[in-house]
């Protein structure tokens, strides 16, 4: 490990040389309270910024109690990453920064010289709703916001500048964080060290090194950011009374307690026979269609129907009342725009923990729950969809079905069996995004077109056996098909955003309709909801051969590419962060290069990759220079789904 003086000397020796001379800086340097590791230097100022780590010594700093369990550790890392964002952005507001000529610029082009807060993170609950962002020290082009991923970008992105430069000169970035709390490669904490991964655009004029600007970043800007982000006053560290400590200590205490309470609810679901819990007072609507922040005005707070109310005694918050959604078949119905899909959206994101102030921090769903939908045009590889599709006019073998352009019904059939192969215990379905002929066939149509002439066995005929025989529950949003009321265990009606339990009324209507139907139809055909047995089989039969992937890339949160082949992920609605897409890109490269052997199937490979990531962390499957960006943890379900959508499999 080299010293600061050596780094400074090396910098000055390469000033005004060609850009590639920056490569000599790669290595680790001692900055006293932390080590600075320059892991990878970009090839030119227009390329992806250089990879840099701050390894801040954590002994006698942040007390181990704040990261002693996995949920606490992930929550503490998430907090530190958000704190890093705020300090990167607010550094321009400190006196030393203004003296060095920093100023900020937002997307509107308005400049705020010298504006900022001494401790921008100390704003109470407002901290939780901040997404973080990027900052620039220096000037240059090549960082315009992408329209493709605009929905996931923060609306208060700021930049810091000093001097001038080309390309990404002076850009200082860290992984963005949204409303969900995810394990990320961007921040790691251990009793010995806090490791933060950031990216820095090494400054240049044209392609000539601007060493003075980089010296300012490395010796003035970063040390200030590191101290303000990671240092906790020694006199207060680990004190028994967090209320009497620093703001940082109070924040960490709140973060740890929230993580404990969320994990308590998650662990309690199975014991209570539930698949989800929605706390009273939750704010489910979002502020807009392109934002995951809570609606601030006019949002109706959630309140459980009395018949479904469950009261839990949390470790820190004490008693909490909310709606428990029981295992089995739950139908959510109601008029248009009354909140059906809003509730389902909250449940599908409830597989992740949320930050305090989000409104959904106590909406907790079984972690294996998977959102199903139709996905026309996707590829399918040797998948047994005979559970739902048989006797095609083309005589295609549906027990080993392959296509490059699936229809709505075949794609939803494949998505369903893939979810089962990924060990999902809950299926989430919205009729608005489903193939109608896959979901249901009404009585008149069943009498007009007999079962022998219809290749599709609708989902309604399998839904009961999925639960009774396989233990797989379904939560289904329905606004137009009443047939699902007959098979439902629980029926919820959303009425002006208020949840009502209408199970008894729905069952009474179904009994009356069945009597009427039997008088009218006698025994011409089985009822549309007649149950058919489901047996677990090897639905995904494709054996994956090894493949060398040179360049995994990410194009927003919804698309990744392996060399020149794109994988469309836009219909995997539980991918909530671009860093998860990056993780899937790295996992695909890792699986195809190191795990695939021509014998293992897609479910086997997805399971092995997930277990490795769970055991050794996301970093264990991330390449050293993470060219697709920082990674965040993904579930087995998304790993399998991504593999199954790779057209070159």
Coordinates of C-alpha atoms in Angstrom, one line a residue:
X1 CA 0.0 0.0 0.0
X2 CA 1.3 3.4 -1.0
X3 CA 1.1 6.7 0.8
X4 CA -0.8 9.9 0.0
X5 CA 2.5 11.6 -0.9
X6 CA 3.3 9.0 -3.4
X7 CA -0.1 9.4 -5.1
X8 CA 0.3 13.1 -5.2
X9 CA 3.8 12.8 -6.7
X10 CA 2.6 10.3 -9.3
X11 CA -0.3 12.6 -10.2
X12 CA 2.0 15.5 -10.8
X13 CA 4.4 13.4 -12.9
X14 CA 1.7 12.5 -15.4
X15 CA 0.1 15.9 -15.7
X16 CA -0.6 16.9 -19.3
X17 CA 0.3 13.5 -20.6
X18 CA -1.9 11.2 -22.7
X19 CA -5.0 9.9 -20.9
X20 CA -3.8 6.3 -20.7
X21 CA -1.0 7.4 -18.4
X22 CA -3.7 7.5 -15.6
X23 CA -3.3 3.7 -15.5
X24 CA -0.2 4.0 -13.3
X25 CA -2.5 5.2 -10.5
X26 CA -4.2 1.9 -10.0
X27 CA -3.5 0.5 -6.6
X28 CA -4.2 1.2 -2.9
X29 CA -3.3 4.3 -0.9
X30 CA -3.2 5.2 2.8
X31 CA -5.3 8.2 3.7
X32 CA -5.1 7.8 7.5
X33 CA -8.7 7.1 8.5
X34 CA -9.4 5.2 5.3
X35 CA -7.7 3.5 2.3
X36 CA -8.4 4.7 -1.2
X37 CA -8.3 1.9 -3.8
X38 CA -8.2 2.8 -7.5
X39 CA -9.4 -0.5 -8.9
X40 CA -9.8 0.4 -12.6
X41 CA -9.0 3.4 -14.7
X42 CA -11.2 4.2 -17.6
X43 CA -9.7 4.1 -21.1
X44 CA -10.6 7.7 -22.1
X45 CA -12.6 10.6 -20.6
X46 CA -15.8 9.5 -22.5
X47 CA -15.8 5.9 -21.2
X48 CA -17.5 4.5 -18.1
X49 CA -15.9 6.3 -15.1
X50 CA -13.1 4.8 -13.2
X51 CA -13.9 2.4 -10.3
X52 CA -12.8 3.6 -6.9
X53 CA -13.3 2.2 -3.4
X54 CA -13.2 4.0 0.0
X55 CA -12.3 1.5 2.8
X56 CA -13.0 3.4 6.0
X57 CA -11.7 1.9 9.2
X58 CA -14.6 0.9 11.3
X59 CA -13.0 -0.3 14.6
X60 CA -14.3 1.7 17.5
X61 CA -16.6 3.6 15.1
X62 CA -20.1 2.2 14.3
X63 CA -21.1 -0.3 16.9
X64 CA -21.5 -3.9 15.8
X65 CA -25.1 -4.1 17.2
X66 CA -26.2 -2.0 14.2
X67 CA -25.2 -4.8 11.8
X68 CA -25.2 -8.0 13.9
X69 CA -28.0 -9.7 11.9
X70 CA -28.4 -9.9 8.1
X71 CA -31.5 -7.6 8.0
X72 CA -29.8 -5.1 10.2
X73 CA -26.6 -5.2 8.1
X74 CA -28.5 -4.6 4.9
X75 CA -30.5 -1.8 6.4
X76 CA -27.4 -0.1 7.9
X77 CA -25.6 -0.4 4.5
X78 CA -28.6 1.1 2.8
X79 CA -28.6 4.0 5.3
X80 CA -24.9 4.7 4.8
X81 CA -25.3 4.7 1.0
X82 CA -28.1 7.3 1.2
X83 CA -26.0 9.3 3.6
X84 CA -23.1 9.1 1.1
X85 CA -25.4 10.5 -1.6
X86 CA -26.5 13.4 0.6
X87 CA -23.0 14.3 1.4
X88 CA -21.8 14.0 -2.2
X89 CA -24.6 16.5 -3.1
X90 CA -24.2 18.8 -0.1
X91 CA -20.4 19.1 -0.2
X92 CA -20.9 22.2 -2.4
X93 CA -22.6 23.9 0.5
X94 CA -19.7 23.7 2.9
X95 CA -17.3 26.7 3.1
X96 CA -14.3 24.8 1.9
X97 CA -16.2 23.6 -1.1
X98 CA -17.3 27.1 -2.1
X99 CA -13.8 28.4 -1.6
X100 CA -12.6 25.8 -4.1
X101 CA -15.1 27.0 -6.6
X102 CA -17.7 24.2 -6.4
X103 CA -21.2 25.1 -7.5
X104 CA -24.3 23.0 -8.2
X105 CA -26.5 22.6 -11.2
X106 CA -29.9 20.9 -11.4
X107 CA -31.7 19.6 -14.5
X108 CA -33.3 22.9 -15.2
X109 CA -29.9 24.5 -15.6
X110 CA -30.3 26.8 -12.6
X111 CA -27.1 27.4 -10.7
X112 CA -27.0 27.7 -6.8
X113 CA -23.5 28.8 -5.9
X114 CA -22.6 28.1 -2.3
X115 CA -26.1 26.8 -1.4
X116 CA -26.4 23.8 0.9
X117 CA -26.7 22.4 4.5
X118 CA -24.0 21.7 7.0
X119 CA -25.6 18.3 7.8
X120 CA -28.0 17.6 4.9
X121 CA -28.8 14.2 6.2
X122 CA -30.1 15.5 9.5
X123 CA -33.7 16.3 8.4
X124 CA -35.6 13.7 10.3
X125 CA -38.0 11.6 8.2
X126 CA -37.3 13.5 5.1
X127 CA -34.0 11.7 4.8
X128 CA -35.9 8.5 4.0
X129 CA -37.6 9.8 1.0
X130 CA -34.3 10.9 -0.7
X131 CA -33.1 8.8 -3.6
X132 CA -29.5 10.2 -3.7
X133 CA -27.8 10.9 -7.0
X134 CA -24.7 11.9 -8.9
X135 CA -22.4 14.8 -8.5
X136 CA -19.8 16.3 -10.8
X137 CA -16.5 17.9 -9.8
X138 CA -15.3 19.4 -13.1
X139 CA -17.1 20.1 -16.3
X140 CA -17.9 18.0 -19.3
X141 CA -20.4 16.3 -21.5
X142 CA -21.8 12.8 -21.8
X143 CA -24.1 12.7 -18.7
X144 CA -27.5 13.6 -20.0
X145 CA -30.3 11.7 -18.3
X146 CA -31.7 8.8 -20.2
X147 CA -35.4 9.0 -21.2
X148 CA -35.4 5.1 -21.2
X149 CA -34.9 5.0 -17.4
X150 CA -36.4 8.4 -16.5
X151 CA -39.0 6.7 -14.1
X152 CA -36.2 5.4 -11.9
X153 CA -34.1 8.6 -11.8
X154 CA -34.3 11.1 -9.0
X155 CA -35.9 14.4 -9.8
X156 CA -33.3 16.4 -7.8
X157 CA -30.1 15.2 -9.4
X158 CA -27.4 17.7 -8.7
X159 CA -23.9 18.3 -10.1
X160 CA -20.7 19.7 -8.6
X161 CA -18.1 21.4 -10.8
X162 CA -14.7 22.8 -10.5
X163 CA -12.6 23.8 -13.6
X164 CA -13.4 22.3 -17.0
X165 CA -12.9 19.1 -18.8
X166 CA -14.2 16.8 -21.5
X167 CA -16.4 13.7 -21.5
X168 CA -17.1 12.5 -17.9
X169 CA -14.4 14.6 -16.4
X170 CA -15.0 15.2 -12.7
X171 CA -18.1 13.1 -12.4
X172 CA -18.4 11.5 -9.0
X173 CA -21.2 8.9 -8.7
X174 CA -22.5 6.3 -6.3
X175 CA -25.3 3.7 -6.8
X176 CA -28.8 5.2 -6.7
X177 CA -31.1 3.9 -4.0
X178 CA -34.9 3.9 -4.4
X179 CA -37.7 3.1 -1.9
X180 CA -36.7 -0.5 -1.4
X181 CA -33.9 -1.7 0.9
X182 CA -31.6 -4.0 -1.1
X183 CA -28.3 -5.7 -0.4
X184 CA -25.9 -3.9 -2.8
X185 CA -22.2 -4.1 -3.8
X186 CA -22.0 -0.3 -3.5
X187 CA -21.8 -0.5 0.3
X188 CA -20.5 -3.1 2.7
X189 CA -20.0 -2.9 6.5
X190 CA -18.0 -5.2 8.7
X191 CA -16.5 -4.7 12.2
X192 CA -13.2 -3.8 10.6
X193 CA -14.1 -1.7 7.6
X194 CA -16.8 0.2 5.7
X195 CA -16.4 -0.3 2.0
X196 CA -18.0 2.1 -0.4
X197 CA -17.8 1.7 -4.2
X198 CA -18.0 4.9 -6.2
X199 CA -17.1 6.0 -9.8
X200 CA -15.0 9.0 -10.7
X201 CA -14.5 10.5 -14.1
X202 CA -10.8 11.2 -14.1
X203 CA -10.5 14.7 -15.6
X204 CA -9.0 15.6 -18.9
X205 CA -8.9 18.4 -21.5
X206 CA -9.6 16.5 -24.7
X207 CA -7.6 13.4 -24.0
X208 CA -4.9 15.2 -22.0
X209 CA -4.6 14.5 -18.3
X210 CA -5.8 17.3 -16.0
X211 CA -4.0 16.2 -12.8
X212 CA -4.8 19.3 -10.8
X213 CA -8.6 18.6 -11.0
X214 CA -8.1 15.0 -10.0
X215 CA -5.9 16.1 -7.1
X216 CA -8.7 18.3 -5.8
X217 CA -11.2 15.5 -6.0
X218 CA -8.9 12.9 -4.3
X219 CA -7.3 15.1 -1.6
X220 CA -9.9 17.7 -0.8
X221 CA -13.4 16.5 -1.9
X222 CA -13.3 12.8 -1.1
X223 CA -11.7 13.0 2.4
X224 CA -14.4 15.5 3.4
X225 CA -17.2 13.3 2.1
X226 CA -15.7 10.2 3.7
X227 CA -15.4 11.8 7.2
X228 CA -18.9 13.3 7.1
X229 CA -20.5 10.0 5.9
X230 CA -18.8 7.3 7.9
X231 CA -17.3 8.9 11.1
X232 CA -19.3 8.6 14.3
X233 CA -17.9 10.6 17.3
X234 CA -16.1 8.1 19.5
X235 CA -17.6 9.4 22.7
X236 CA -21.0 8.5 21.5
X237 CA -20.3 5.3 19.5
X238 CA -22.2 2.3 20.9
X239 CA -23.7 4.2 23.8
X240 CA -26.6 2.5 25.4
X241 CA -28.9 5.5 25.0
X242 CA -29.1 6.3 21.2
X243 CA -31.5 9.2 22.0
X244 CA -28.6 11.0 23.7
X245 CA -26.2 10.3 20.8
X246 CA -25.5 12.0 17.5
X247 CA -28.0 12.2 14.7
X248 CA -26.2 9.4 12.9
X249 CA -26.5 7.2 16.0
X250 CA -30.2 8.0 16.3
X251 CA -30.7 7.2 12.6
X252 CA -28.9 3.9 12.8
X253 CA -31.0 2.9 15.9
X254 CA -34.2 3.7 14.0
X255 CA -32.9 1.8 10.9
X256 CA -32.1 -1.3 13.0
X257 CA -35.4 -1.3 14.8
X258 CA -37.3 -1.0 11.6
X259 CA -35.4 -3.9 10.1
X260 CA -36.1 -6.0 13.2
X261 CA -39.9 -5.2 13.0
X262 CA -40.1 -5.9 9.3
X263 CA -38.3 -9.2 9.7
X264 CA -40.6 -10.2 12.6
X265 CA -43.6 -9.7 10.4
X266 CA -42.0 -11.6 7.6
X267 CA -41.2 -14.5 9.9
X268 CA -44.7 -14.5 11.4
X269 CA -46.6 -14.9 8.1
X270 CA -46.2 -18.6 7.7
X271 CA -47.0 -19.3 11.4
X272 CA -50.2 -17.3 11.1
X273 CA -51.3 -18.9 7.9
X274 CA -50.8 -15.7 6.0
X275 CA -49.2 -14.8 2.7
X276 CA -49.2 -11.0 3.3
X277 CA -49.8 -8.3 5.9
X278 CA -50.9 -4.7 5.3
X279 CA -50.6 -2.5 8.3
X280 CA -53.4 0.0 9.1
X281 CA -52.3 3.5 8.2
X282 CA -50.2 2.4 5.2
X283 CA -50.2 4.8 2.3
X284 CA -50.4 2.6 -0.8
X285 CA -50.9 5.1 -3.7
X286 CA -47.8 6.6 -5.3
X287 CA -47.4 10.3 -6.2
X288 CA -47.3 9.6 -9.9
X289 CA -47.0 6.9 -12.5
X290 CA -43.2 7.5 -12.8
X291 CA -42.5 7.8 -9.1
X292 CA -42.4 5.4 -6.2
X293 CA -42.7 8.1 -3.6
X294 CA -45.9 8.1 -1.5
X295 CA -48.8 10.3 -2.5
X296 CA -48.6 13.3 -0.2
X297 CA -52.0 14.8 -0.5
X298 CA -55.5 13.2 -0.6
X299 CA -54.2 9.6 -0.2
X300 CA -56.6 7.4 1.8
X301 CA -54.7 5.6 4.6
X302 CA -55.3 1.8 4.5
X303 CA -57.5 0.2 7.2
X304 CA -58.2 -3.5 7.5
X305 CA -61.7 -4.9 7.5
X306 CA -62.5 -6.1 11.0
X307 CA -63.0 -9.7 9.8
X308 CA -59.5 -9.9 8.4
X309 CA -57.7 -7.8 11.1
X310 CA -54.6 -9.2 12.7
X311 CA -52.7 -7.7 15.6
X312 CA -49.0 -8.3 15.9
X313 CA -46.7 -7.4 18.8
X314 CA -43.6 -6.1 17.2
X315 CA -40.2 -6.1 19.0
X316 CA -39.9 -2.3 19.0
X317 CA -43.2 -0.7 17.8
X318 CA -45.4 -2.9 20.0
X319 CA -48.9 -3.7 18.9
X320 CA -49.6 -3.2 15.2
X321 CA -53.0 -3.9 13.6
X322 CA -53.4 -4.7 9.9
X323 CA -55.0 -6.9 7.3
X324 CA -53.8 -10.5 7.1
X325 CA -54.3 -12.1 3.7
X326 CA -54.7 -15.8 4.3
X327 CA -53.2 -18.6 2.4
X328 CA -55.5 -19.9 -0.4
X329 CA -57.3 -18.0 -3.1
X330 CA -57.9 -14.3 -2.6
X331 CA -59.9 -12.2 -5.2
X332 CA -59.6 -8.4 -5.1
X333 CA -62.5 -6.8 -6.9
X334 CA -64.3 -3.5 -7.2
X335 CA -65.1 -0.7 -9.6
X336 CA -62.5 0.8 -12.0
X337 CA -60.1 3.3 -10.3
X338 CA -61.1 2.3 -6.8
X339 CA -57.7 0.9 -5.8
X340 CA -57.6 -2.8 -6.8
X341 CA -54.3 -2.6 -8.8
X342 CA -52.8 -0.2 -6.2
X343 CA -53.2 -2.8 -3.5
X344 CA -51.8 -5.5 -5.8
X345 CA -48.8 -3.3 -6.7
X346 CA -48.1 -2.7 -3.0
X347 CA -48.3 -6.5 -2.4
X348 CA -45.9 -7.3 -5.3
X349 CA -43.3 -4.9 -3.9
X350 CA -43.9 -6.2 -0.4
X351 CA -41.4 -9.0 -1.1
X352 CA -38.8 -6.2 -0.3
X353 CA -38.4 -4.1 2.8
X354 CA -39.1 -0.4 2.4
X355 CA -37.6 2.7 4.0
X356 CA -39.4 4.5 6.7
X357 CA -41.7 7.2 5.4
X358 CA -42.4 5.2 2.2
X359 CA -46.0 4.4 3.4
X360 CA -45.5 0.7 2.6
X361 CA -42.8 -0.1 5.1
X362 CA -45.2 -2.5 6.9
X363 CA -46.7 -4.0 3.7
X364 CA -45.0 -7.4 3.9
X365 CA -45.6 -10.2 1.4
X366 CA -44.2 -13.8 1.2
X367 CA -40.7 -13.3 -0.2
X368 CA -41.4 -15.9 -2.9
X369 CA -44.5 -14.2 -4.4
X370 CA -44.3 -13.8 -8.1
X371 CA -46.3 -11.4 -10.4
X372 CA -47.7 -13.3 -13.5
X373 CA -48.8 -11.7 -16.7
X374 CA -49.1 -12.3 -20.4
X375 CA -45.9 -11.6 -22.3
X376 CA -46.4 -11.8 -26.1
X377 CA -43.3 -12.2 -28.1
X378 CA -41.1 -13.8 -25.5
X379 CA -39.1 -16.9 -26.2
X380 CA -39.8 -20.3 -24.6
X381 CA -37.2 -23.2 -24.4
X382 CA -38.4 -26.8 -24.0
X383 CA -41.0 -26.0 -21.4
X384 CA -43.9 -28.3 -20.4
X385 CA -47.0 -26.1 -20.7
X386 CA -49.3 -29.1 -21.0
X387 CA -50.8 -28.2 -17.7
X388 CA -52.6 -25.4 -19.6
X389 CA -52.1 -26.0 -23.3
X390 CA -52.7 -29.2 -25.2
X391 CA -53.8 -30.6 -28.6
X392 CA -52.6 -27.6 -30.7
X393 CA -53.7 -27.7 -34.4
X394 CA -50.1 -27.5 -35.4
X395 CA -49.5 -30.8 -33.4
X396 CA -46.6 -29.0 -31.5
X397 CA -45.5 -31.0 -28.4
X398 CA -46.7 -28.9 -25.5
X399 CA -44.8 -31.2 -23.1
X400 CA -41.6 -29.8 -24.6
X401 CA -42.7 -26.6 -26.1
X402 CA -40.4 -24.1 -27.7
X403 CA -41.0 -20.9 -29.6
X404 CA -39.3 -17.6 -30.4
X405 CA -42.6 -15.7 -30.4
X406 CA -45.0 -16.8 -27.8
X407 CA -48.7 -15.8 -27.8
X408 CA -50.4 -14.2 -24.8
X409 CA -51.8 -17.6 -23.5
X410 CA -48.6 -19.7 -24.1
X411 CA -46.4 -17.0 -22.6
X412 CA -48.6 -16.8 -19.4
X413 CA -48.6 -20.6 -19.2
X414 CA -44.8 -20.6 -19.4
X415 CA -44.6 -17.8 -16.9
X416 CA -46.8 -19.8 -14.5
X417 CA -44.8 -23.0 -14.6
X418 CA -41.5 -21.1 -14.4
X419 CA -42.8 -19.5 -11.1
X420 CA -43.6 -22.9 -9.8
X421 CA -40.1 -24.2 -10.7
X422 CA -38.7 -21.2 -8.9
X423 CA -40.5 -22.4 -5.7
X424 CA -43.0 -19.5 -5.6
X425 CA -45.6 -20.0 -2.9
X426 CA -47.8 -17.1 -4.0
X427 CA -48.9 -16.1 -7.5
X428 CA -50.0 -12.4 -8.1
X429 CA -52.2 -11.8 -11.1
X430 CA -54.0 -8.8 -12.5
X431 CA -56.7 -9.6 -15.1
X432 CA -55.8 -6.3 -16.9
X433 CA -52.3 -7.7 -17.9
X434 CA -53.4 -11.3 -18.4
X435 CA -54.5 -13.2 -21.5
X436 CA -58.3 -13.5 -21.3
X437 CA -58.4 -17.0 -22.9
X438 CA -55.8 -18.2 -20.4
X439 CA -57.7 -17.0 -17.4
X440 CA -61.3 -18.1 -18.0
X441 CA -63.8 -19.5 -20.4
X442 CA -67.4 -18.7 -19.6
X443 CA -70.3 -21.1 -19.6
X444 CA -71.8 -20.2 -23.0
X445 CA -68.4 -20.4 -24.7
X446 CA -67.7 -23.7 -23.0
X447 CA -71.0 -25.0 -24.5
X448 CA -70.4 -23.6 -27.9
X449 CA -66.7 -24.8 -28.2
X450 CA -66.3 -28.1 -26.4
X451 CA -63.2 -29.0 -24.4
X452 CA -62.1 -31.4 -27.2
X453 CA -61.8 -28.4 -29.6
X454 CA -60.2 -26.0 -27.2
X455 CA -56.4 -26.4 -26.6
X456 CA -56.4 -24.1 -23.6
X457 CA -57.3 -25.3 -20.1
X458 CA -58.0 -22.0 -18.3
X459 CA -56.2 -21.1 -15.1
X460 CA -59.5 -21.1 -13.2
X461 CA -59.6 -24.9 -13.5
X462 CA -56.2 -25.3 -12.0
X463 CA -56.2 -22.6 -9.3
X464 CA -57.8 -24.7 -6.6
X465 CA -55.5 -27.7 -7.1
X466 CA -52.5 -25.4 -7.1
X467 CA -53.3 -24.6 -3.5
X468 CA -54.8 -27.9 -2.3
X469 CA -52.1 -30.1 -3.9
X470 CA -49.1 -27.8 -4.2
X471 CA -49.7 -25.3 -1.5
X472 CA -49.4 -22.4 -3.9
X473 CA -51.7 -19.5 -3.1
X474 CA -53.1 -16.9 -5.6
X475 CA -54.0 -13.3 -5.1
X476 CA -56.0 -12.1 -8.1
X477 CA -57.4 -8.7 -9.2
X478 CA -60.6 -9.2 -11.1
X479 CA -63.0 -6.5 -12.3
X480 CA -65.1 -8.2 -15.0
X481 CA -65.0 -12.0 -14.6
X482 CA -67.3 -13.2 -11.8
X483 CA -66.3 -16.9 -12.3
X484 CA -63.4 -16.5 -9.9
X485 CA -65.7 -15.6 -7.0
X486 CA -66.8 -19.3 -7.0
X487 CA -63.3 -20.6 -6.3
X488 CA -62.2 -17.8 -4.0
X489 CA -61.6 -18.4 -0.3
X490 CA -61.6 -14.6 0.4
X491 CA -63.1 -11.8 -1.7
X492 CA -62.1 -8.2 -1.1
X493 CA -63.9 -5.2 -2.6
X494 CA -62.1 -1.9 -3.0
X495 CA -64.7 0.8 -2.6
X496 CA -63.3 4.3 -2.9
X497 CA -59.9 3.0 -1.7
X498 CA -61.5 1.4 1.3
X499 CA -61.1 -2.4 1.6
X500 CA -64.2 -4.4 2.4
X501 CA -64.6 -8.1 3.1
X502 CA -67.4 -9.3 0.8
X503 CA -66.7 -13.0 0.9
X504 CA -70.1 -14.0 2.3
X505 CA -72.0 -12.0 -0.2
X506 CA -69.9 -13.3 -3.1
X507 CA -70.5 -16.9 -2.0
X508 CA -74.2 -16.3 -1.7
X509 CA -74.3 -15.0 -5.3
X510 CA -72.3 -18.0 -6.5
X511 CA -74.7 -20.5 -4.9
X512 CA -77.7 -18.8 -6.6
X513 CA -75.9 -18.8 -10.0
X514 CA -74.9 -22.4 -9.7
X515 CA -78.5 -23.5 -9.1
X516 CA -79.7 -21.4 -12.0
X517 CA -77.0 -22.8 -14.3
X518 CA -77.8 -26.4 -13.4
X519 CA -81.5 -25.9 -14.3
X520 CA -80.5 -24.3 -17.6
X521 CA -77.5 -26.4 -18.7
X522 CA -78.1 -29.8 -17.1
X523 CA -74.9 -31.8 -17.8
X524 CA -73.9 -30.4 -21.1
X525 CA -70.4 -29.3 -19.9
X526 CA -68.4 -29.0 -16.7
X527 CA -68.7 -25.6 -15.0
X528 CA -66.0 -23.1 -16.0
X529 CA -64.4 -23.3 -12.6
X530 CA -64.4 -27.1 -12.3
X531 CA -61.2 -28.1 -10.5
X532 CA -58.5 -30.2 -12.3
X533 CA -55.6 -31.8 -10.4
X534 CA -52.1 -30.4 -10.7
X535 CA -49.1 -32.6 -10.1
X536 CA -45.5 -31.2 -9.8
X537 CA -43.3 -32.4 -12.7
X538 CA -40.1 -31.2 -14.4
X539 CA -41.7 -28.4 -16.3
X540 CA -38.5 -26.8 -17.6
X541 CA -36.4 -29.4 -19.5
X542 CA -33.9 -27.3 -21.3
X543 CA -30.3 -28.3 -20.5
X544 CA -28.0 -25.4 -20.6
X545 CA -24.6 -25.5 -22.4
X546 CA -21.7 -23.4 -21.3
X547 CA -21.1 -20.2 -23.1
X548 CA -18.4 -17.5 -23.0
X549 CA -19.9 -14.0 -22.4
X550 CA -17.5 -11.1 -22.9
X551 CA -19.6 -8.0 -22.3
X552 CA -22.7 -8.0 -20.1
X553 CA -24.4 -4.6 -20.3
X554 CA -27.5 -2.9 -18.9
X555 CA -29.8 -0.6 -20.7
X556 CA -32.0 0.9 -18.0
X557 CA -33.8 -1.3 -15.6
X558 CA -35.8 -3.3 -18.2
X559 CA -33.1 -4.6 -20.6
X560 CA -29.7 -6.2 -20.4
X561 CA -27.5 -7.6 -23.2
X562 CA -25.0 -10.4 -23.3
X563 CA -22.6 -9.5 -26.0
X564 CA -25.0 -8.6 -28.8
X565 CA -28.1 -10.5 -27.6
X566 CA -30.7 -8.5 -25.6
X567 CA -32.9 -9.9 -22.8
X568 CA -36.2 -8.1 -22.4
X569 CA -37.1 -7.8 -18.7
X570 CA -39.8 -5.1 -18.8
X571 CA -42.5 -7.6 -17.9
X572 CA -40.7 -8.8 -14.8
X573 CA -42.5 -6.3 -12.6
X574 CA -40.7 -7.1 -9.4
X575 CA -37.3 -5.9 -10.7
X576 CA -37.4 -2.5 -8.9
X577 CA -33.8 -1.2 -9.4
X578 CA -31.4 -0.9 -12.2
X579 CA -28.7 -2.4 -10.0
X580 CA -30.8 -5.6 -9.9
X581 CA -30.7 -5.7 -13.7
X582 CA -26.9 -5.3 -13.5
X583 CA -26.8 -8.2 -11.0
X584 CA -28.8 -10.4 -13.5
X585 CA -26.3 -9.5 -16.2
X586 CA -23.4 -10.6 -14.0
X587 CA -25.3 -13.7 -12.9
X588 CA -26.0 -14.7 -16.5
X589 CA -22.3 -14.4 -17.3
X590 CA -21.3 -16.4 -14.2
X591 CA -23.9 -19.1 -14.8
X592 CA -23.1 -19.6 -18.5
X593 CA -19.4 -19.5 -17.9
X594 CA -18.9 -21.4 -14.7
X595 CA -22.0 -23.4 -13.9
X596 CA -23.6 -24.6 -17.1
X597 CA -22.3 -28.0 -18.3
X598 CA -24.9 -29.2 -20.8
X599 CA -26.6 -31.3 -18.1
X600 CA -28.1 -28.9 -15.7
X601 CA -31.5 -27.4 -16.4
X602 CA -32.6 -23.8 -15.9
X603 CA -34.2 -24.3 -12.5
X604 CA -31.1 -26.1 -11.2
X605 CA -28.7 -23.4 -12.4
X606 CA -31.0 -20.6 -11.0
X607 CA -31.2 -22.4 -7.7
X608 CA -27.4 -22.9 -7.5
X609 CA -26.7 -19.3 -8.4
X610 CA -29.2 -18.0 -5.9
X611 CA -27.7 -20.1 -3.1
X612 CA -24.2 -18.9 -3.9
X613 CA -25.3 -15.3 -3.8
X614 CA -27.2 -15.8 -0.5
X615 CA -24.2 -17.5 1.0
X616 CA -21.3 -15.4 -0.3
X617 CA -23.0 -12.1 -1.2
X618 CA -23.8 -10.3 -4.4
X619 CA -20.1 -9.4 -4.8
X620 CA -19.2 -13.1 -5.2
X621 CA -20.9 -13.2 -8.7
X622 CA -19.9 -9.6 -9.7
X623 CA -16.8 -9.2 -12.0
X624 CA -14.0 -7.0 -10.6
X625 CA -14.7 -3.9 -12.7
X626 CA -18.5 -4.3 -12.9
X627 CA -18.8 -2.8 -16.3
X628 CA -22.7 -2.9 -16.2
X629 CA -22.7 -0.8 -12.9
X630 CA -23.1 -1.7 -9.2
X631 CA -25.2 -4.7 -8.4
X632 CA -28.1 -5.4 -6.0
X633 CA -29.5 -8.7 -4.8
X634 CA -32.2 -10.5 -6.8
X635 CA -34.4 -13.4 -6.0
X636 CA -34.4 -16.9 -7.4
X637 CA -37.6 -16.1 -9.3
X638 CA -35.9 -13.3 -11.4
X639 CA -32.8 -15.3 -12.0
X640 CA -34.8 -18.2 -13.5
X641 CA -37.0 -15.8 -15.5
X642 CA -34.0 -14.1 -16.9
X643 CA -32.3 -17.3 -18.0
X644 CA -35.5 -18.5 -19.6
X645 CA -35.8 -15.3 -21.7
X646 CA -32.3 -15.6 -23.1
X647 CA -32.8 -16.4 -26.8
X648 CA -29.3 -17.9 -27.2
X649 CA -29.9 -20.5 -24.5

